[in-house]
Short mmCIF file of C-alpha atoms in Angstrom, two decimals:
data_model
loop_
_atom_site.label_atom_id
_atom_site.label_comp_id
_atom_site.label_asym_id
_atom_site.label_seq_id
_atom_site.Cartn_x
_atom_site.Cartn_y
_atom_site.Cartn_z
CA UNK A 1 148.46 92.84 74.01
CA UNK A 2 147.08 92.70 77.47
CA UNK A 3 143.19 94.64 77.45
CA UNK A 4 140.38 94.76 79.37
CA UNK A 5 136.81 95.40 78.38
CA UNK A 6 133.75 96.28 80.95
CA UNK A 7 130.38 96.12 79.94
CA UNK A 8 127.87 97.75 80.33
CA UNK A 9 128.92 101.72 80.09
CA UNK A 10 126.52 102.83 81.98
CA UNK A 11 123.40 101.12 84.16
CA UNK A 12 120.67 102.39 85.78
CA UNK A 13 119.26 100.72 88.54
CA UNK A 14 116.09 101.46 90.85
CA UNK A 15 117.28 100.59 94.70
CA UNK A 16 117.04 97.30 95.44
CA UNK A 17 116.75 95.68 91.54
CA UNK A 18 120.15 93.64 91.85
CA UNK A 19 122.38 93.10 88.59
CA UNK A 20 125.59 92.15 87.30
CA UNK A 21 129.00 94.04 85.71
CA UNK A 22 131.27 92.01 83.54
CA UNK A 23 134.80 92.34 82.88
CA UNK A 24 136.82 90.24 80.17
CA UNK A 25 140.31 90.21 79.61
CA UNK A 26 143.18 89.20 78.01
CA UNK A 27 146.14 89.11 79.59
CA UNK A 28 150.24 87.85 79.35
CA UNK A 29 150.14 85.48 82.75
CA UNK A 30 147.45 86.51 84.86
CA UNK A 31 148.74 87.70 88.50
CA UNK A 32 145.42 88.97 89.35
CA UNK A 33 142.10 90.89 88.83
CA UNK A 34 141.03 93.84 90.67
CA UNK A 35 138.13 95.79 91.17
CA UNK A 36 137.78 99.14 92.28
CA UNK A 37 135.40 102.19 92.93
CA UNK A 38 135.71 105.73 91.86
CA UNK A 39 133.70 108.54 93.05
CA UNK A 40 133.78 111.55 90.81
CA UNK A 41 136.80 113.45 91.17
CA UNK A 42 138.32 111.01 93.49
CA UNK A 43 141.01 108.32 93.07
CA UNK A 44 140.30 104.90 92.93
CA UNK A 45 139.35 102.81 96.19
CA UNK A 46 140.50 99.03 96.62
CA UNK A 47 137.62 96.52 96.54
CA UNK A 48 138.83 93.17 95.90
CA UNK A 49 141.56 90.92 94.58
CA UNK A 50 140.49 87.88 92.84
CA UNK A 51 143.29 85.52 91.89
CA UNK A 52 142.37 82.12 89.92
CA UNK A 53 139.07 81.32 88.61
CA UNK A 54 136.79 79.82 90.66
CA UNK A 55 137.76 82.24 93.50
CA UNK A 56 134.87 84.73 94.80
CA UNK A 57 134.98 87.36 97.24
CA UNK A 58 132.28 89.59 98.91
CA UNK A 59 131.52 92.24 100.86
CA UNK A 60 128.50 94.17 101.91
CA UNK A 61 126.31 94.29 98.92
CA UNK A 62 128.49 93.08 96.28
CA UNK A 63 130.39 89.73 95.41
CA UNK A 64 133.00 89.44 92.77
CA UNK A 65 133.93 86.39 90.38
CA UNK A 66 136.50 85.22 88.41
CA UNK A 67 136.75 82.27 85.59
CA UNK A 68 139.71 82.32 83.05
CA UNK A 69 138.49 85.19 80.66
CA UNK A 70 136.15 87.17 82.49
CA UNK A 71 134.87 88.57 86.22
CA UNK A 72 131.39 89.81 87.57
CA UNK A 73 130.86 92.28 89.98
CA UNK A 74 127.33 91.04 91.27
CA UNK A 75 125.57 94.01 92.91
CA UNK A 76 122.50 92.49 95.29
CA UNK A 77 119.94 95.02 96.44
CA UNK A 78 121.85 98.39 95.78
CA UNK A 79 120.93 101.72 97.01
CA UNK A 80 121.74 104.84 96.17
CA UNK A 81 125.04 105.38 97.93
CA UNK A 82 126.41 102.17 95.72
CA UNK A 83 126.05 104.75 92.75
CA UNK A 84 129.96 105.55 91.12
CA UNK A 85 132.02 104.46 88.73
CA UNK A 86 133.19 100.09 88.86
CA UNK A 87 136.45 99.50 87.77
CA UNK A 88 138.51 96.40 86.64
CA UNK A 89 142.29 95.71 85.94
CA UNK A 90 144.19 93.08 85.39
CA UNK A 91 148.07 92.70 86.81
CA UNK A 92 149.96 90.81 84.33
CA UNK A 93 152.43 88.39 86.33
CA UNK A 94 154.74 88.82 82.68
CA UNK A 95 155.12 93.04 82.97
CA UNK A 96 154.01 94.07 85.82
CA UNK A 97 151.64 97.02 84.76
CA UNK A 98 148.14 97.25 86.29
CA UNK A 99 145.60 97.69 82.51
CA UNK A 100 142.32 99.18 83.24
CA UNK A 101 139.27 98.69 81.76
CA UNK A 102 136.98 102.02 81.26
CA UNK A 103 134.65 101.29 83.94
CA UNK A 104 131.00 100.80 84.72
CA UNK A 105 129.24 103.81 85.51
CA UNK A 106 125.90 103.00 88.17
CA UNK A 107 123.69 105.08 89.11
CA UNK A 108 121.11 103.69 91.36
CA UNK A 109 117.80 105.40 91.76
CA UNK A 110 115.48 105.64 95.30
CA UNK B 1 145.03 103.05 107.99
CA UNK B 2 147.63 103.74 105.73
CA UNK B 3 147.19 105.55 102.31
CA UNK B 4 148.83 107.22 99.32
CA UNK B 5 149.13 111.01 99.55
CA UNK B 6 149.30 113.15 96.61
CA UNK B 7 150.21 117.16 96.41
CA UNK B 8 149.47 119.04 95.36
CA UNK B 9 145.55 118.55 94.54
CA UNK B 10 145.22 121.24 91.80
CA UNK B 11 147.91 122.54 90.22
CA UNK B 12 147.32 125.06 86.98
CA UNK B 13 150.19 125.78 84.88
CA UNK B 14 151.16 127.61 81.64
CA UNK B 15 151.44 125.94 78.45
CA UNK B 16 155.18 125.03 78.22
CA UNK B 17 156.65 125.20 82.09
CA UNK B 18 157.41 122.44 84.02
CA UNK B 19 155.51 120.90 86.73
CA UNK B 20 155.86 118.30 89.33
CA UNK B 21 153.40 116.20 90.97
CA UNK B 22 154.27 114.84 94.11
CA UNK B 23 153.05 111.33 95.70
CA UNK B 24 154.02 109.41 99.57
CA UNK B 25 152.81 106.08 98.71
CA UNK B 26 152.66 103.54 101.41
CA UNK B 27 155.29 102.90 103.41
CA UNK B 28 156.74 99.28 102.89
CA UNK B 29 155.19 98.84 99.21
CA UNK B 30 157.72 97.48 96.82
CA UNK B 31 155.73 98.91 93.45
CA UNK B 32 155.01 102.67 92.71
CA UNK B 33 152.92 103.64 89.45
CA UNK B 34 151.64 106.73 87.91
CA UNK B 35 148.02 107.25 85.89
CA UNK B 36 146.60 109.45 83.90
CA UNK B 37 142.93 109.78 83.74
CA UNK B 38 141.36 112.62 80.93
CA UNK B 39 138.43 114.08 81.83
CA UNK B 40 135.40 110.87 81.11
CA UNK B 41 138.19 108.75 80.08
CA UNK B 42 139.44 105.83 81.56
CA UNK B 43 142.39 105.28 83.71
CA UNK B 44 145.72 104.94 81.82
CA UNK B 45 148.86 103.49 83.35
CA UNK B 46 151.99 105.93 82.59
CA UNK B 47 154.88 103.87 84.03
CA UNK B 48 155.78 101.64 86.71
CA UNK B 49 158.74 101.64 89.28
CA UNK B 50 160.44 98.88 91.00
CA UNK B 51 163.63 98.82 93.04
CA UNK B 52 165.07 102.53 92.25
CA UNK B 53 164.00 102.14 88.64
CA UNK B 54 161.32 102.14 85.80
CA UNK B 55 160.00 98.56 85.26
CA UNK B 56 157.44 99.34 82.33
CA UNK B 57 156.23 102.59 80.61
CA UNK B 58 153.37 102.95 78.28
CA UNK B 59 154.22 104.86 75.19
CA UNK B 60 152.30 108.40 76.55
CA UNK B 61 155.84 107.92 79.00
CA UNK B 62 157.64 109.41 76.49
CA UNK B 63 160.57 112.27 76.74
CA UNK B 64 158.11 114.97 78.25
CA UNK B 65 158.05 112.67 81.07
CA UNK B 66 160.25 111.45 84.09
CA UNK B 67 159.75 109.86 87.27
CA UNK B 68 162.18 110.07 90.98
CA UNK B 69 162.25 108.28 94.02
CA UNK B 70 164.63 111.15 95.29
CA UNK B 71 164.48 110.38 99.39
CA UNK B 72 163.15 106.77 99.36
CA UNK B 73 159.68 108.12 100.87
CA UNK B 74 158.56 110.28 98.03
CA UNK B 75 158.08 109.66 94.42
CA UNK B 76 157.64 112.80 91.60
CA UNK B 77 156.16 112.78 88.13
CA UNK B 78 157.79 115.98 86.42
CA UNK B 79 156.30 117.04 83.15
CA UNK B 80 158.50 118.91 81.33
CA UNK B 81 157.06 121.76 78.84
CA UNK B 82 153.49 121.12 79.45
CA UNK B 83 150.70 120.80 76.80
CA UNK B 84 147.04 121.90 76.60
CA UNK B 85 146.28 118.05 76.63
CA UNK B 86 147.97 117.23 79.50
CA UNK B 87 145.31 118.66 81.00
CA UNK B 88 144.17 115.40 83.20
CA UNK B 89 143.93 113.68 86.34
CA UNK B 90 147.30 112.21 87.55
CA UNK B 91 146.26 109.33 90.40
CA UNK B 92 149.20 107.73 92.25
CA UNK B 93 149.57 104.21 93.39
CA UNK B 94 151.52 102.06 95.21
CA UNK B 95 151.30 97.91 96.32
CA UNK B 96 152.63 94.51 97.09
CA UNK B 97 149.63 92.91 96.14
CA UNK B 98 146.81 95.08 95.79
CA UNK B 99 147.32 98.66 94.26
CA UNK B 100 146.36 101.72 96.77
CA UNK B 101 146.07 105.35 94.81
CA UNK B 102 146.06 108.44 95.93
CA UNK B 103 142.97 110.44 95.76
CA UNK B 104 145.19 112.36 92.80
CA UNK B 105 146.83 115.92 91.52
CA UNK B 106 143.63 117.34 88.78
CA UNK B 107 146.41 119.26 86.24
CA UNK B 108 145.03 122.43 84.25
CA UNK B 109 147.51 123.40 81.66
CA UNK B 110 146.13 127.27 80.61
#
């Protein structure tokens, strides 16, 4: 069965102490791994697409990475405004549904 | 920029009548999917739709549930005879690659 696990639940941060999120997975045929954002009460927003391991992808503040069971969302120098909910999911290439994990909550303090 | 629209963004129903949520997802995307997300819970996938039908449901997608693509622009989630724990967030997505969601319909079922 095709799951995907994000850890930690929750982290706190103080602005500018950088850290890491990990997702692992298991998955039927791996057509790709995606990371979002969520805001409270909001959908999901599109961060990145990572596709075979080895592949990495950044932007602004935060660089994703992707080896054959798990991803990091590396978060350099936050601030507050990086605080929300991380997301992960997985597309499986063999049924075509889009499994999320339950998130990463941040909150980063001034 | 493009983006999925949702309607409406609250709906509140009574406890056994019908509702349906209504999404625009992006123009030339091939994939449409429904979520659920329960208040602090994470995102579930309901079903997925490819070329005029249902690819994959989850088994929440059960009889309660259907899904149209009645004009080729829209697509509807109806809920038939609604539950108190239906009660949710229903997000919206569509993609070729990538996934894009709607910033979602928040059902209260009274």
């Amino acid at each position: 069965e095709d799951q995907v696990t994000q850890s930690p639940e929750a982290l706190r941060l103080q602005e500018g102490e950088s850290s890491s999120l990990n997702c692992s997975y298991t998955v039927s045929g791996l057509r790709g791994l995606f990371w979002y954002r969520q805001d409270p009460g909001k959908g999901p927003e599109f961060l990145f697409t990572l596709y075979s391991a080895g592949e990495e992808k950044e932007k602004e503040r935060l660089k994703a990475t992707l080896t054959k069971k798990e991803s990091f969302l590396h978060i350099t120098a936050p601030k507050p405004e990086d605080s929300a909910t991380y997301l992960c999911a997985v597309l499986s290439s063999n049924t075509g549904k889009l499994i999320f994990g339950q998130g990463t909550t941040l909150q980063v303090k001034p | 920029e493009p983006e999925v629209t949702q309607t409406p963004s609250h709906q509140v129903t009574q406890m056994g009548q019908e509702v349906i949520l209504r999404c625009v997802p992006i123009s030339n995307h091939l994939y449409f999917y429904w979520y659920r997300q329960i208040l602090g819970q994470k995102v579930e996938f309901l079903v997925s739709f490819y070329n005029n039908e249902i690819s994959e449901k989850s088994e929440i997608f059960d009889d309660q549930f259907s899904v149209e693509r009645p004009d080729g622009s829209n697509f509807t989630l109806k809920i038939r005879s609604t539950k108190l724990e239906d009660s949710a967030m229903y997000f919206c997505a569509s993609r070729i690659y990538e996934a894009f969601f709607g910033q979602g319909t928040r059902l209260t079922v009274v």
